[in-house]
Coordinates of C-alpha atoms and ligand atoms in Angstrom, one line a residue:
X1 CA -13.5 -26.2 -2.0
X2 CA -11.0 -27.8 -4.2
X3 CA -8.1 -25.7 -5.4
X4 CA -8.6 -27.2 -8.9
X5 CA -11.9 -25.4 -9.2
X6 CA -10.2 -22.1 -8.4
X7 CA -7.5 -22.8 -10.9
X8 CA -10.1 -23.4 -13.7
X9 CA -11.4 -19.9 -12.8
X10 CA -7.8 -18.5 -12.8
X11 CA -7.3 -19.9 -16.2
X12 CA -10.5 -18.4 -17.6
X13 CA -9.8 -15.1 -15.8
X14 CA -6.3 -14.9 -17.3
X15 CA -7.7 -15.4 -20.8
X16 CA -9.8 -12.2 -20.8
X17 CA -8.8 -8.6 -20.3
X18 CA -12.5 -7.5 -20.2
X19 CA -13.6 -6.3 -16.8
X20 CA -17.2 -7.3 -17.4
X21 CA -16.2 -10.9 -18.3
X22 CA -14.0 -11.1 -15.3
X23 CA -16.8 -9.9 -13.1
X24 CA -19.2 -12.5 -14.5
X25 CA -16.6 -15.3 -14.1
X26 CA -16.0 -14.4 -10.4
X27 CA -19.8 -14.1 -9.8
X28 CA -20.2 -17.6 -11.2
X29 CA -17.4 -18.9 -9.0
X30 CA -18.9 -17.3 -5.9
X31 CA -22.0 -19.5 -6.4
X32 CA -19.8 -22.5 -5.8
X33 CA -17.9 -21.3 -2.8
X34 CA -19.1 -22.6 0.6
X35 CA -19.3 -20.0 3.4
X36 CA -16.5 -21.6 5.2
X37 CA -14.1 -21.2 2.3
X38 CA -15.1 -17.7 1.3
X39 CA -12.2 -16.0 3.2
X40 CA -9.6 -18.2 1.5
X41 CA -11.1 -17.9 -1.9
X42 CA -11.2 -14.1 -1.7
X43 CA -7.5 -13.9 -0.6
X44 CA -6.4 -16.4 -3.3
X45 CA -8.3 -14.5 -6.0
X46 CA -5.9 -11.6 -5.3
X47 CA -3.0 -14.0 -5.2
X48 CA -2.6 -13.5 -1.4
X49 CA -2.2 -16.0 1.4
X50 CA -2.5 -13.4 4.2
X51 CA -5.1 -10.7 4.5
X52 CA -4.3 -7.4 2.9
X53 CA -3.1 -5.7 6.1
X54 CA -0.8 -8.5 7.1
X55 CA 2.6 -7.7 5.7
X56 CA 4.1 -11.1 6.1
X57 CA 5.8 -11.9 2.8
X58 CA 6.4 -15.4 1.4
X59 CA 9.9 -14.3 0.5
X60 CA 10.5 -17.0 -2.2
X61 CA 13.0 -16.0 -4.9
X62 CA 12.6 -17.3 -8.4
X63 CA 15.9 -19.1 -7.9
X64 CA 14.5 -21.1 -5.1
X65 CA 11.3 -21.7 -7.1
X66 CA 13.4 -23.1 -10.0
X67 CA 15.2 -25.4 -7.6
X68 CA 11.9 -26.7 -6.2
X69 CA 10.5 -27.2 -9.7
X70 CA 13.7 -29.1 -10.6
X71 CA 13.3 -31.3 -7.5
X72 CA 9.6 -32.0 -8.3
X73 CA 10.0 -32.6 -12.0
X74 CA 13.5 -34.2 -12.2
X75 CA 14.5 -31.6 -14.9
X76 CA 17.8 -29.8 -14.6
X77 CA 17.9 -26.3 -13.3
X78 CA 19.7 -25.1 -16.4
X79 CA 17.0 -26.4 -18.6
X80 CA 14.3 -24.8 -16.5
X81 CA 16.1 -21.4 -16.6
X82 CA 16.4 -21.7 -20.4
X83 CA 12.7 -22.3 -20.8
X84 CA 11.9 -19.6 -18.3
X85 CA 13.9 -17.1 -20.3
X86 CA 12.0 -18.1 -23.5
X87 CA 8.5 -17.8 -22.1
X88 CA 9.0 -15.4 -19.2
X89 CA 6.5 -17.3 -17.2
X90 CA 7.9 -19.7 -14.6
X91 CA 4.4 -20.9 -13.8
X92 CA 3.8 -22.2 -17.3
X93 CA 7.3 -23.8 -17.4
X94 CA 6.4 -25.6 -14.2
X95 CA 3.0 -26.8 -15.6
X96 CA 4.7 -28.1 -18.8
X97 CA 7.3 -30.0 -16.9
X98 CA 5.0 -31.6 -14.4
X99 CA 2.5 -32.6 -17.1
X100 CA 5.2 -35.1 -18.2
X101 CA 5.1 -36.9 -14.8
X102 CA 3.5 -40.3 -14.7
X103 CA 1.0 -39.4 -11.9
X104 CA -0.3 -36.4 -13.9
X105 CA -2.6 -38.9 -15.6
X106 CA -4.7 -38.0 -12.5
X107 CA -7.0 -35.2 -13.8
X108 CA -6.7 -33.2 -10.6
X109 CA -5.5 -33.4 -7.1
X110 CA -7.2 -33.4 -3.7
X111 CA -5.8 -30.1 -2.7
X112 CA -8.3 -27.8 -1.1
X113 CA -8.1 -24.0 -1.0
X114 CA -7.5 -24.3 2.8
X115 CA -4.6 -26.7 2.2
X116 CA -3.0 -24.2 -0.2
X117 CA -3.2 -21.3 2.3
X118 CA -2.0 -23.5 5.1
X119 CA 0.9 -24.9 3.0
X120 CA 2.0 -21.5 1.8
X121 CA 1.9 -20.0 5.3
X122 CA 4.0 -22.8 6.6
X123 CA 6.6 -22.1 3.9
X124 CA 6.7 -18.5 4.9
X125 CA 7.4 -19.2 8.5
X126 CA 10.3 -21.7 8.0
X127 CA 13.3 -20.0 9.6
X128 CA 16.8 -20.8 11.0
X129 CA 19.5 -23.2 9.9
X130 CA 18.6 -25.6 7.2
X131 CA 15.6 -23.4 6.3
X132 CA 16.4 -23.2 2.6
X133 CA 16.5 -26.9 2.3
X134 CA 13.3 -27.4 4.3
X135 CA 11.5 -24.7 2.2
X136 CA 12.6 -26.4 -1.0
X137 CA 11.3 -29.8 0.1
X138 CA 8.0 -28.3 1.3
X139 CA 7.5 -26.5 -2.0
X140 CA 8.4 -29.6 -4.0
X141 CA 6.0 -31.7 -1.9
X142 CA 3.2 -29.2 -2.5
X143 CA 4.0 -29.3 -6.3
X144 CA 4.0 -33.1 -6.2
X145 CA 0.5 -33.1 -4.7
X146 CA -0.8 -30.8 -7.4
X147 CA -2.0 -31.3 -10.9
X148 CA 0.1 -29.5 -13.6
X149 CA -2.4 -26.6 -13.8
X150 CA -2.5 -26.2 -10.1
X151 CA 1.3 -26.3 -10.0
X152 CA 1.3 -23.4 -12.4
X153 CA -0.7 -21.2 -10.2
X154 CA 0.9 -22.4 -7.0
X155 CA 4.2 -21.2 -8.3
X156 CA 2.8 -17.9 -9.3
X157 CA 1.2 -17.4 -5.8
X158 CA 4.4 -18.4 -4.2
X159 CA 6.3 -15.8 -6.1
X160 CA 3.6 -13.3 -5.3
X161 CA 3.0 -12.7 -9.0
X162 CA -0.4 -14.2 -9.8
X163 CA -0.9 -11.9 -12.8
X164 CA -4.6 -12.3 -13.5
X165 CA -5.4 -8.7 -12.9
X166 CA -8.3 -8.6 -10.5
X167 CA -9.0 -5.2 -9.0
X168 CA -10.9 -4.7 -5.8
X169 CA -13.7 -3.0 -7.8
X170 CA -14.1 -6.2 -9.9
X171 CA -14.5 -8.3 -6.8
X172 CA -17.1 -5.8 -5.5
X173 CA -19.0 -5.9 -8.8
X174 CA -18.9 -9.7 -8.8
X175 CA -20.4 -9.8 -5.3
X176 CA -23.2 -7.4 -6.5
X177 CA -23.8 -9.5 -9.6
X178 CA -23.9 -12.7 -7.6
X179 CA -26.2 -11.2 -5.0
X180 CA -28.6 -9.8 -7.6
X181 CA -28.9 -13.2 -9.4
X182 CA -29.2 -15.0 -6.1
X183 CA -32.1 -12.8 -5.1
X184 CA -33.8 -13.1 -8.5
X185 CA -33.2 -9.5 -9.6
X186 CA -32.3 -8.3 -13.0
X187 CA -28.6 -8.1 -13.7
X188 CA -27.5 -5.0 -15.4
X189 CA -23.9 -4.7 -16.5
X190 CA -21.6 -3.6 -13.6
X191 CA -20.9 -0.1 -14.6
X192 CA -20.0 2.8 -12.5
X193 CA -21.2 3.2 -8.9
X194 CA -24.3 5.4 -8.5
X195 CA -23.6 9.1 -8.7
X196 CA -24.9 11.6 -6.1
X197 CA -27.0 13.3 -8.8
X198 CA -28.9 10.0 -9.5
X199 CA -30.1 10.0 -5.9
X200 CA -33.9 10.0 -5.7
X201 CA -35.3 6.6 -6.7
X202 CA -32.6 3.9 -6.8
X203 CA -32.9 0.8 -9.0
X204 CA -32.4 -2.4 -7.2
X205 CA -29.0 -2.7 -8.8
X206 CA -28.0 0.7 -7.5
X207 CA -29.3 -0.1 -4.1
X208 CA -27.3 -3.3 -3.9
X209 CA -24.3 -1.6 -5.3
X210 CA -24.4 1.1 -2.6
X211 CA -25.1 -1.4 0.1
X212 CA -22.2 -3.7 -0.9
X213 CA -19.8 -0.9 -1.3
X214 CA -20.7 0.6 2.1
X215 CA -20.5 -2.8 3.8
X216 CA -17.0 -3.3 2.3
X217 CA -16.0 0.1 3.4
X218 CA -17.2 -0.5 7.0
X219 CA -16.0 -4.1 7.4
X220 CA -13.0 -4.1 5.1
X221 CA -13.9 -7.8 4.7
X222 CA -15.1 -8.9 1.2
X223 CA -15.7 -12.5 2.4
X224 CA -18.0 -11.4 5.2
X225 CA -19.9 -9.1 2.8
X226 CA -20.3 -11.9 0.2
X227 CA -21.6 -14.4 2.8
X228 CA -23.9 -11.7 4.3
X229 CA -25.2 -10.8 0.8
X230 CA -25.9 -14.5 0.2
X231 CA -27.9 -15.2 3.4
X232 CA -29.2 -11.9 4.7
X233 CA -29.6 -9.7 1.7
X234 CA -29.8 -6.0 1.7
X235 CA -30.8 -5.6 5.3
X236 CA -28.0 -7.8 6.4
X237 CA -25.5 -5.7 4.5
X238 CA -26.8 -2.5 5.9
X239 CA -26.4 -4.0 9.4
X240 CA -22.7 -4.6 9.0
X241 CA -21.1 -1.9 11.1
X242 CA -17.6 -0.8 11.9
X243 CA -16.0 -3.2 14.3
X244 CA -13.6 -1.9 16.9
X245 CA -10.4 -3.8 16.4
X246 CA -10.9 -4.3 12.7
X247 CA -9.0 -1.7 10.7
X248 CA -10.9 0.4 8.2
X249 CA -9.5 1.7 5.0
X250 CA -8.7 5.4 5.5
X251 CA -10.2 8.4 3.7
X252 CA -7.8 10.1 1.3
X253 CA -7.5 13.7 0.3
X254 CA -7.5 15.4 -3.1
X255 CA -4.8 17.9 -3.9
X256 CA -5.0 21.5 -4.9
X257 CA -2.2 23.9 -5.4
X258 CA -4.1 27.2 -5.4
X259 CA -5.9 28.6 -2.3
X260 CA -8.9 29.8 -4.3
X261 CA -9.4 26.4 -6.0
X262 CA -9.1 24.6 -2.7
X263 CA -11.6 26.8 -1.0
X264 CA -14.1 26.5 -3.9
X265 CA -13.8 22.8 -3.6
X266 CA -14.4 22.5 0.1
X267 CA -16.7 25.5 0.5
X268 CA -16.6 28.3 3.0
X269 CA -16.5 28.5 5.9
X270 CA -13.9 25.6 5.9
X271 CA -12.0 23.8 8.6
X272 CA -8.2 24.3 8.1
X273 CA -5.8 22.0 9.9
X274 CA -2.0 21.6 10.0
X275 CA -0.8 18.9 7.6
X276 CA 1.6 17.2 10.0
X277 CA 4.6 15.5 8.4
X278 CA 4.2 12.3 10.3
X279 CA 2.4 9.1 9.6
X280 CA -1.2 8.2 9.8
X281 CA -2.4 6.1 12.7
X282 CA -5.8 4.6 13.2
X283 CA -6.5 4.0 16.8
X284 CA -9.1 1.6 18.1
X285 CA -10.2 1.4 21.8
X286 CA -12.9 -1.0 22.8
X287 CA -15.2 -0.9 25.8
X288 CA -12.9 -3.0 27.9
X289 CA -10.1 -0.5 27.1
X290 CA -8.2 -2.8 24.7
X291 CA -6.2 -0.6 22.4
X292 CA -5.0 -1.4 18.9
X293 CA -3.0 0.8 16.5
X294 CA -2.9 0.5 12.7
X295 CA -0.9 2.3 10.0
X296 CA -2.5 3.7 6.9
X297 CA -1.7 0.4 5.2
X298 CA -3.7 -1.3 8.0
X299 CA -0.7 -3.0 9.6
X300 CA -1.0 -3.6 13.3
X301 CA 1.7 -1.5 15.0
X302 CA 0.4 -1.6 18.6
X303 CA 3.6 -3.2 20.0
X304 CA 5.8 -0.6 18.4
X305 CA 4.1 2.3 20.1
X306 CA 3.6 1.8 23.9
X307 CA 3.8 5.6 24.3
X308 CA 0.7 6.0 22.1
X309 CA -1.1 3.2 23.9
X310 CA -0.5 5.2 27.2
X311 CA -1.9 8.4 25.6
X312 CA -5.0 6.6 24.5
X313 CA -5.6 5.2 28.0
X314 CA -6.5 8.8 28.9
X315 CA -9.3 8.7 26.4
X316 CA -11.9 7.1 28.5
X317 CA -14.5 6.0 26.0
X318 CA -14.6 3.3 23.2
X319 CA -13.7 4.9 19.9
X320 CA -12.0 4.7 16.5
X321 CA -9.8 7.6 15.8
X322 CA -8.0 8.8 12.7
X323 CA -4.7 10.6 13.7
X324 CA -1.3 11.7 12.6
X325 CA 1.6 10.6 14.7
X326 CA 4.3 13.3 14.3
X327 CA 7.8 13.1 15.5
X328 CA 9.6 15.9 17.4
X329 CA 13.1 16.6 18.7
X330 CA 13.0 15.9 22.4
X331 CA 15.6 18.7 23.0
X332 CA 14.1 21.5 21.0
X333 CA 10.5 20.3 20.9
X334 CA 10.4 21.1 17.2
X335 CA 8.6 18.8 14.7
X336 CA 10.9 16.5 12.7
X337 CA 10.3 15.1 9.2
X338 CA 8.5 11.8 8.7
X339 CA 11.7 10.0 7.7
X340 CA 13.2 10.6 11.1
X341 CA 10.6 8.5 12.8
X342 CA 9.8 6.0 10.1
X343 CA 12.1 3.5 11.8
X344 CA 9.7 3.4 14.7
X345 CA 7.1 1.7 12.5
X346 CA 9.3 -1.3 11.7
X347 CA 11.5 -1.7 14.8
X348 CA 10.7 -4.8 16.8
X349 CA 13.4 -4.5 19.5
X350 CA 14.8 -1.8 21.8
X351 CA 11.4 -0.1 21.5
X352 CA 11.8 1.7 24.8
X353 CA 15.1 3.4 23.8
X354 CA 13.8 4.4 20.4
X355 CA 10.6 5.7 22.0
X356 CA 12.7 8.2 24.1
X357 CA 15.0 9.1 21.2
X358 CA 12.2 9.6 18.7
X359 CA 9.0 10.6 20.6
X360 CA 5.8 11.2 18.8
X361 CA 2.8 13.5 19.4
X362 CA -0.6 12.1 18.4
X363 CA -2.7 14.6 16.6
X364 CA -6.3 13.4 16.4
X365 CA -8.1 14.8 13.4
X366 CA -11.1 12.5 13.0
X367 CA -13.4 10.1 14.8
X368 CA -15.4 7.3 13.3
X369 CA -16.8 5.5 16.3
X370 CA -17.8 7.0 19.7
X371 CA -19.1 5.1 22.8
X372 CA -21.7 2.8 21.4
X373 CA -22.1 3.9 17.8
X374 CA -20.6 4.8 14.5
X375 CA -20.3 8.5 13.9
X376 CA -18.4 8.6 10.7
X377 CA -21.5 9.6 8.7
X378 CA -22.1 12.7 10.9
X379 CA -20.9 16.0 9.6
X380 CA -17.3 16.9 10.2
X381 CA -18.3 19.7 12.5
X382 CA -20.1 17.3 14.9
X383 CA -17.2 14.8 14.8
X384 CA -14.8 17.6 15.6
X385 CA -16.9 18.5 18.7
X386 CA -16.7 14.9 19.9
X387 CA -12.9 15.0 19.5
X388 CA -12.6 18.1 21.5
X389 CA -14.8 16.5 24.2
X390 CA -12.9 13.3 24.6
X391 CA -9.3 14.0 23.6
X392 CA -7.1 15.8 26.2
X393 CA -5.1 18.7 24.9
X394 CA -1.6 17.7 25.9
X395 CA 1.0 18.9 23.4
X396 CA 3.9 16.6 23.1
X397 CA 1.6 13.7 23.9
X398 CA -1.9 13.7 22.5
X399 CA -4.2 16.5 21.3
X400 CA -6.9 17.5 18.9
X401 CA -5.2 18.6 15.6
X402 CA -4.6 22.4 15.3
X403 CA -7.7 23.8 13.6
X404 CA -9.0 27.1 12.3
X405 CA -12.4 27.9 10.8
X406 CA -11.6 30.1 7.8
X407 CA -14.0 32.3 5.9
X408 CA -11.7 33.9 3.3
X409 CA -8.7 33.3 1.2
X410 CA -6.5 35.6 3.2
X411 CA -7.0 33.5 6.3
X412 CA -6.1 30.4 4.4
X413 CA -2.9 32.0 3.1
X414 CA -1.7 33.1 6.5
X415 CA -2.6 29.7 8.1
X416 CA -0.6 28.0 5.3
X417 CA 2.4 30.1 6.1
X418 CA 2.1 29.6 9.8
X419 CA 1.8 25.8 9.3
X420 CA 4.9 25.7 7.1
X421 CA 6.9 27.8 9.6
X422 CA 6.0 25.4 12.4
X423 CA 7.7 22.6 10.4
X424 CA 4.6 21.0 8.9
X425 CA 4.1 19.8 5.3
X426 CA 1.3 22.1 4.5
X427 CA -2.4 22.3 5.4
X428 CA -5.6 20.3 5.0
X429 CA -8.9 21.9 4.2
X430 CA -12.1 20.1 5.1
X431 CA -15.8 20.6 4.4
X432 CA -17.7 21.2 7.7
X433 CA -20.8 19.3 6.6
X434 CA -19.1 16.3 5.0
X435 CA -19.1 12.7 6.3
X436 CA -16.1 10.4 6.5
X437 CA -15.9 8.1 3.5
X438 CA -13.6 5.1 4.2
X439 CA -11.4 4.1 1.4
X440 CA -12.2 7.0 -0.9
X441 CA -10.2 10.0 -2.2
X442 CA -12.7 12.8 -1.6
X443 CA -13.1 16.4 -2.6
X444 CA -14.3 17.4 0.8
X445 CA -10.8 16.9 2.3
X446 CA -8.1 18.7 0.3
X447 CA -4.4 19.0 0.9
X448 CA -2.1 21.8 0.0
X449 CA 1.7 21.6 0.1
X450 CA 4.6 23.0 -1.8
X451 CA 5.7 21.0 -4.9
X452 CA 9.2 19.9 -5.6
X453 CA 10.9 19.8 -9.0
X454 CA 13.9 17.8 -8.0
X455 CA 14.2 14.6 -5.9
X456 CA 16.6 13.1 -3.5
X457 CA 17.0 9.5 -4.6
X458 CA 19.2 6.5 -3.6
X459 CA 21.3 4.6 -6.1
X460 CA 20.3 0.9 -6.1
X461 CA 21.9 -0.4 -9.3
X462 CA 24.3 0.5 -12.0
X463 CA 26.0 -0.7 -15.2
X464 CA 29.7 -0.9 -16.0
X465 CA 30.7 1.3 -18.8
X466 CA 32.5 0.3 -22.1
X467 CA 35.3 1.7 -24.2
X468 CA 36.8 4.8 -22.7
X469 CA 34.3 4.5 -19.8
X470 CA 35.3 1.0 -18.9
X471 CA 36.2 0.7 -15.2
X472 CA 33.5 3.2 -14.3
X473 CA 29.9 2.6 -13.3
X474 CA 28.0 4.8 -15.8
X475 CA 24.3 4.2 -15.8
X476 CA 22.5 4.3 -12.4
X477 CA 19.2 2.9 -11.3
X478 CA 17.6 5.1 -8.7
X479 CA 14.8 4.6 -6.1
X480 CA 12.6 6.6 -3.7
X481 CA 11.0 5.4 -0.4
X482 CA 7.5 4.0 -0.2
X483 CA 5.2 4.3 2.8
X484 CA 6.6 1.1 4.3
X485 CA 10.2 2.2 4.0
X486 CA 11.0 0.0 0.9
X487 CA 13.1 1.5 -1.8
X488 CA 11.1 1.5 -5.1
X489 CA 12.8 2.1 -8.4
X490 CA 11.9 5.1 -10.4
X491 CA 14.3 5.4 -13.3
X492 CA 17.9 5.4 -14.5
X493 CA 20.3 8.3 -15.2
X494 CA 23.5 8.5 -17.0
X495 CA 23.9 12.3 -17.5
X496 CA 25.1 15.1 -15.3
X497 CA 28.3 13.4 -14.2
X498 CA 31.6 14.3 -15.8
X499 CA 34.3 12.2 -17.4
X500 CA 37.2 14.4 -16.5
X501 CA 37.9 16.2 -13.3
X502 CA 38.9 19.4 -15.3
X503 CA 35.3 19.7 -16.4
X504 CA 34.4 20.6 -12.8
X505 CA 31.7 18.7 -10.9
X506 CA 31.4 15.2 -9.7
X507 CA 32.9 12.5 -12.0
X508 CA 32.0 9.0 -12.9
X509 CA 35.2 7.8 -11.3
X510 CA 34.3 9.5 -7.9
X511 CA 30.9 8.0 -7.9
X512 CA 32.2 4.6 -8.9
X513 CA 34.7 4.7 -5.9
X514 CA 31.8 5.5 -3.6
X515 CA 29.7 2.7 -4.8
X516 CA 32.2 -0.1 -5.1
X517 CA 31.8 -1.3 -1.6
X518 CA 28.0 -1.4 -1.9
X519 CA 27.9 -4.0 -4.7
X520 CA 25.6 -6.9 -3.7
X521 CA 25.5 -8.9 -6.9
X522 CA 26.8 -8.7 -10.5
X523 CA 25.4 -10.2 -13.6
X524 CA 27.1 -9.3 -16.9
X525 CA 27.5 -5.6 -16.8
X526 CA 24.7 -5.0 -14.3
X527 CA 25.4 -4.6 -10.6
X528 CA 22.9 -4.5 -7.8
X529 CA 23.8 -2.1 -5.0
X530 CA 23.1 -1.7 -1.4
X531 CA 21.0 1.5 -1.1
X532 CA 23.5 3.8 0.4
X533 CA 24.5 6.7 -1.8
X534 CA 22.0 9.5 -2.0
X535 CA 22.0 11.9 -4.9
X536 CA 19.8 14.8 -6.0
X537 CA 18.4 14.5 -9.5
X538 CA 16.4 16.9 -11.7
X539 CA 14.0 15.6 -14.4
X540 CA 11.8 16.8 -17.2
X541 CA 8.7 15.0 -16.3
X542 CA 7.2 12.1 -14.3
X543 CA 5.3 9.4 -16.1
X544 CA 3.4 6.4 -15.0
X545 CA 5.4 3.3 -15.9
X546 CA 5.0 -0.4 -15.4
X547 CA 8.8 -0.8 -15.9
X548 CA 9.8 0.4 -12.4
X549 CA 8.6 -0.9 -9.1
X550 CA 7.4 2.5 -8.0
X551 CA 4.9 2.5 -10.9
X552 CA 6.5 5.8 -12.1
X553 CA 9.4 6.8 -14.2
X554 CA 11.4 10.0 -14.3
X555 CA 11.9 11.3 -17.9
X556 CA 15.4 12.5 -18.5
X557 CA 16.7 12.4 -15.0
X558 CA 20.1 14.0 -14.6
X559 CA 22.5 14.1 -11.7
X560 CA 22.7 17.4 -9.8
X561 CA 24.9 16.6 -6.8
X562 CA 25.8 14.1 -4.1
X563 CA 23.7 14.5 -1.0
X564 CA 26.1 13.0 1.5
X565 CA 24.3 14.9 4.2
X566 CA 21.3 12.7 3.8
X567 CA 20.8 9.1 4.8
X568 CA 18.8 6.8 2.5
X569 CA 15.9 6.9 5.0
X570 CA 15.7 10.6 4.5
X571 CA 15.2 10.7 0.7
X572 CA 12.1 11.7 -1.2
X573 CA 9.1 9.5 -0.8
X574 CA 6.7 7.9 -3.3
X575 CA 4.0 10.3 -2.0
X576 CA 6.3 13.2 -3.0
X577 CA 6.5 11.7 -6.5
X578 CA 2.7 11.3 -6.6
X579 CA 2.3 14.9 -5.6
X580 CA 4.7 16.1 -8.2
X581 CA 2.9 13.9 -10.8
X582 CA -0.5 15.3 -9.9
X583 CA 0.8 18.9 -9.9
X584 CA 2.3 18.4 -13.3
X585 CA -1.0 17.0 -14.6
X586 CA -2.7 20.1 -13.2
X587 CA -0.2 22.3 -15.1
X588 CA -0.7 20.4 -18.4
X589 CA -4.5 20.7 -18.3
Ligands
LIG1 P1 -0.6 12.7 1.4 O1 0.0 11.6 2.1 O2 0.3 13.7 0.8 O3 -1.6 12.2 0.3 O4 -1.5 13.5 2.4 C1 -2.5 12.9 3.1 C2 -2.0 12.5 4.5 O5 -1.7 13.6 5.3 C3 -2.9 11.7 5.3 O6 -2.9 10.4 4.9 C4 -2.4 11.9 6.7 O7 -1.5 10.9 7.0 C5 -1.7 13.2 6.7 N1 -2.2 14.3 7.5 C6 -1.4 15.1 8.3 N2 -2.2 16.0 8.9 C7 -3.5 15.7 8.7 C8 -4.7 16.3 9.0 N3 -4.8 17.3 9.9 N4 -5.9 15.8 8.5 C9 -5.8 14.7 7.7 N5 -4.7 14.1 7.3 C10 -3.5 14.6 7.7

């Protein structure tokens, strides 16, 4: 398929904010996509050139993009920067400049969607000396082979900022709409998925919706689902099963803060488990004994965990397991916090040493596939029995998660206390009769853990003061850690620090001295800092916010104290922020 066709769709998609219109546009596009290009089109619709679980980043800065546009268009970098500042859209600037080229009389190029993916991946893998120059020339070459409209979107994809706003749900609805039309069924507007209470007789649209959603959940592959829907219809979709080796989106828990509410939600008797403060690991073992490990973000981490691979060798059957890998201190045997072992996920060298310093215990809490069949739809109770049958109980290595069947609130309270005392984050409560629902946040798995009202954050930016504050850094941009160990911004504080030492407490001048060596870049009064200094902040409220990379903003954050006992890897996480946000919403109800 030609890339120009996709760009026409991008353009139309960017001109509407209405989800139904977007759905219809994508459904129409799908008609045109040959089977062999479906995977590429699905990725490019989301502005990606690698599958969702591949964390390879293109790593192109806007500065480099500007240089490449300059090279391709012959326009000066200064002029491009000026125009960029005016419009805020580098893609559009690129389109305008390239439309002035002579060869742009050609209506469109010969670029295919496969060429685009291949070209982009090539750029991302250029390394070593002279790599910047080679990247520049490769991008300029790609732009020169593109029509102006294509160049606009190429630049946006390169900067990983496509901005046409397509959610996974829209793609799912588009597949449904496309399939219904293709099979000559009435199209009803893609509204909400069918509710449990509607069960009974399903309309064809509901049947298709359920089949498409389930197939996506099981395969985690929208391209495969679209092609199957095209050729094999409902039966084909229903035949798509979990595949050992292909990661599945994990089931997520809802949160409750009160024992009574949690129990009401999951029903009694309920299964209680420790909520380990580790990280989620999805384990696949095929019939030949090949083992693959994935994180919650579906990243393949098999090479980083040879110890876990050894544990799984003791599990003699083919299976897909959902687990929590939790770190412990090899001297005391006590569980350690997630941040301690987070480096094991990313480390690509010295793995053996790190494995000894930071051992993990694998707690198996769910099973989705066993021997020759999927078991994720079976009741939790049955799945647990399978776990107990196949997973050896070897604390410090691998074991079924600690579990108690509780009948009353008092039992939950005491299990909660016991779990916290053992160094865990809290507890999970699970409905005995419930299935496993990939990719969904469900009410039959509930988490309970204490909520925090202050956060440990790292300073990643600041602003030089003026007037009597000149010479000091005064306003500080702060960040928390996301699941992948990236620092994501969450707000700015300027209060809580003192101007004079006599006032007691930490002063601007002291913090400035600490931060001076961490300055990475300066522009005007703004400085970008190496994440190094950890501080504790209090705040009034957490809000959702597009202004910060975490997606959240702290309202009125104020400095409490320096936390020089903490390393940046040990600060609060995005999931702490989400919990505090949810708890606050609960309180405001
Ligand atoms: P949260 O990250 O706070 O949303 O809590 C859900 C996470 O708790 C899951 O993604 C798992 O990584 C983790 N977890 C720890 N212990 C368990 C358990 N026994 N059952 C399910 N999830 C667990």
